[in-house]
Amino acid sequence: MSLEEYKKKRDFGKTQEPEGRQKSTGKNIFVVQKHKATRLHYDLRLEMNGILKSWAVPKGPSLNPKDKRLAIETEDHPIEYATFEGTIPENNYGAGTVIIWDKGIYKNTNIKEEKLVSLEKSYEQGHIIIELLGDKLQGEFALIKMKGQKNKWLLIKKADEKADRSRNITNERPESVKSGKKIIDF
Ligand code: MN
């Protein structure tokens, strides 16, 4: 786990994004940041070993278990990134607006043969099962690495009591859970 790639991509004299010093929050936080860069996407980040493991989800999360949302793994981000909301200036990596679309904590619920598989092992095996306790996202989700792919995963809602086939959560709730702002308000 290293922030080398994250730091290499950014000039901290120019962007307001955090450089990263904090080691861990002491709880398993997650955040989904709606990011209007060249293309709109949602960045899902999970705290793991003092960093945020990150995936860019072009269509965003869905509460419908039938939807398999492509999630492209991106570079690890620092813990402090979970509170970042604002505008990354032009000519910088990821230039555009970032809002905190959802946040909360998660629980590792990957049980195999009656034993909990550690999050690190789940990640290594490309098979992460977690319960999200967010404002908008709740219940179990699976992150499954696609076979033969270097960084492509699928984000799928598990069919539990929090699943909802009728709602479109990204359309219904476009606002930040931190400020109430929408991307267009920046
Ligand atoms: Mn992004």
mmCIF file of N, CA and C and ligand atoms in Angstrom, residues 33 35 37 41-43 45 56 77 94 98, ligand 1:
data_model
loop_
_atom_site.group_PDB
_atom_site.id
_atom_site.type_symbol
_atom_site.label_atom_id
_atom_site.label_comp_id
_atom_site.label_asym_id
_atom_site.label_seq_id
_atom_site.Cartn_x
_atom_site.Cartn_y
_atom_site.Cartn_z
ATOM 1 N N GLN A 33 -17.478 9.456 -4.064
ATOM 2 C CA GLN A 33 -17.374 10.837 -4.535
ATOM 3 C C GLN A 33 -17.841 10.928 -5.981
ATOM 4 N N HIS A 35 -17.694 12.680 -9.300
ATOM 5 C CA HIS A 35 -16.576 13.445 -9.863
ATOM 6 C C HIS A 35 -16.852 13.769 -11.327
ATOM 7 N N ALA A 37 -15.225 14.963 -14.094
ATOM 8 C CA ALA A 37 -13.948 15.260 -14.757
ATOM 9 C C ALA A 37 -14.243 15.250 -16.256
ATOM 10 N N HIS A 41 -18.104 10.328 -13.281
ATOM 11 C CA HIS A 41 -18.035 8.996 -12.683
ATOM 12 C C HIS A 41 -18.187 9.126 -11.177
ATOM 13 N N TYR A 42 -18.262 7.994 -10.523
ATOM 14 C CA TYR A 42 -18.375 7.954 -9.063
ATOM 15 C C TYR A 42 -17.168 7.185 -8.546
ATOM 16 N N ASP A 43 -16.432 7.781 -7.607
ATOM 17 C CA ASP A 43 -15.262 7.107 -7.044
ATOM 18 C C ASP A 43 -15.637 6.451 -5.718
ATOM 19 N N ARG A 45 -14.456 4.519 -2.521
ATOM 20 C CA ARG A 45 -13.202 4.346 -1.770
ATOM 21 C C ARG A 45 -13.491 3.646 -0.440
ATOM 22 N N ALA A 56 -13.176 3.638 -9.793
ATOM 23 C CA ALA A 56 -14.010 4.599 -10.517
ATOM 24 C C ALA A 56 -15.170 3.824 -11.145
ATOM 25 N N HIS A 77 -5.743 6.197 -2.464
ATOM 26 C CA HIS A 77 -5.850 7.594 -2.056
ATOM 27 C C HIS A 77 -5.613 7.704 -0.552
ATOM 28 N N GLY A 94 -7.363 14.964 -12.988
ATOM 29 C CA GLY A 94 -8.732 14.852 -12.484
ATOM 30 C C GLY A 94 -9.489 16.163 -12.443
ATOM 31 N N VAL A 98 -15.675 17.690 -7.475
ATOM 32 C CA VAL A 98 -15.863 16.486 -6.659
ATOM 33 C C VAL A 98 -16.849 16.808 -5.534
HETATM 34 MN MN MN B 1 -12.291 10.406 -10.047
#
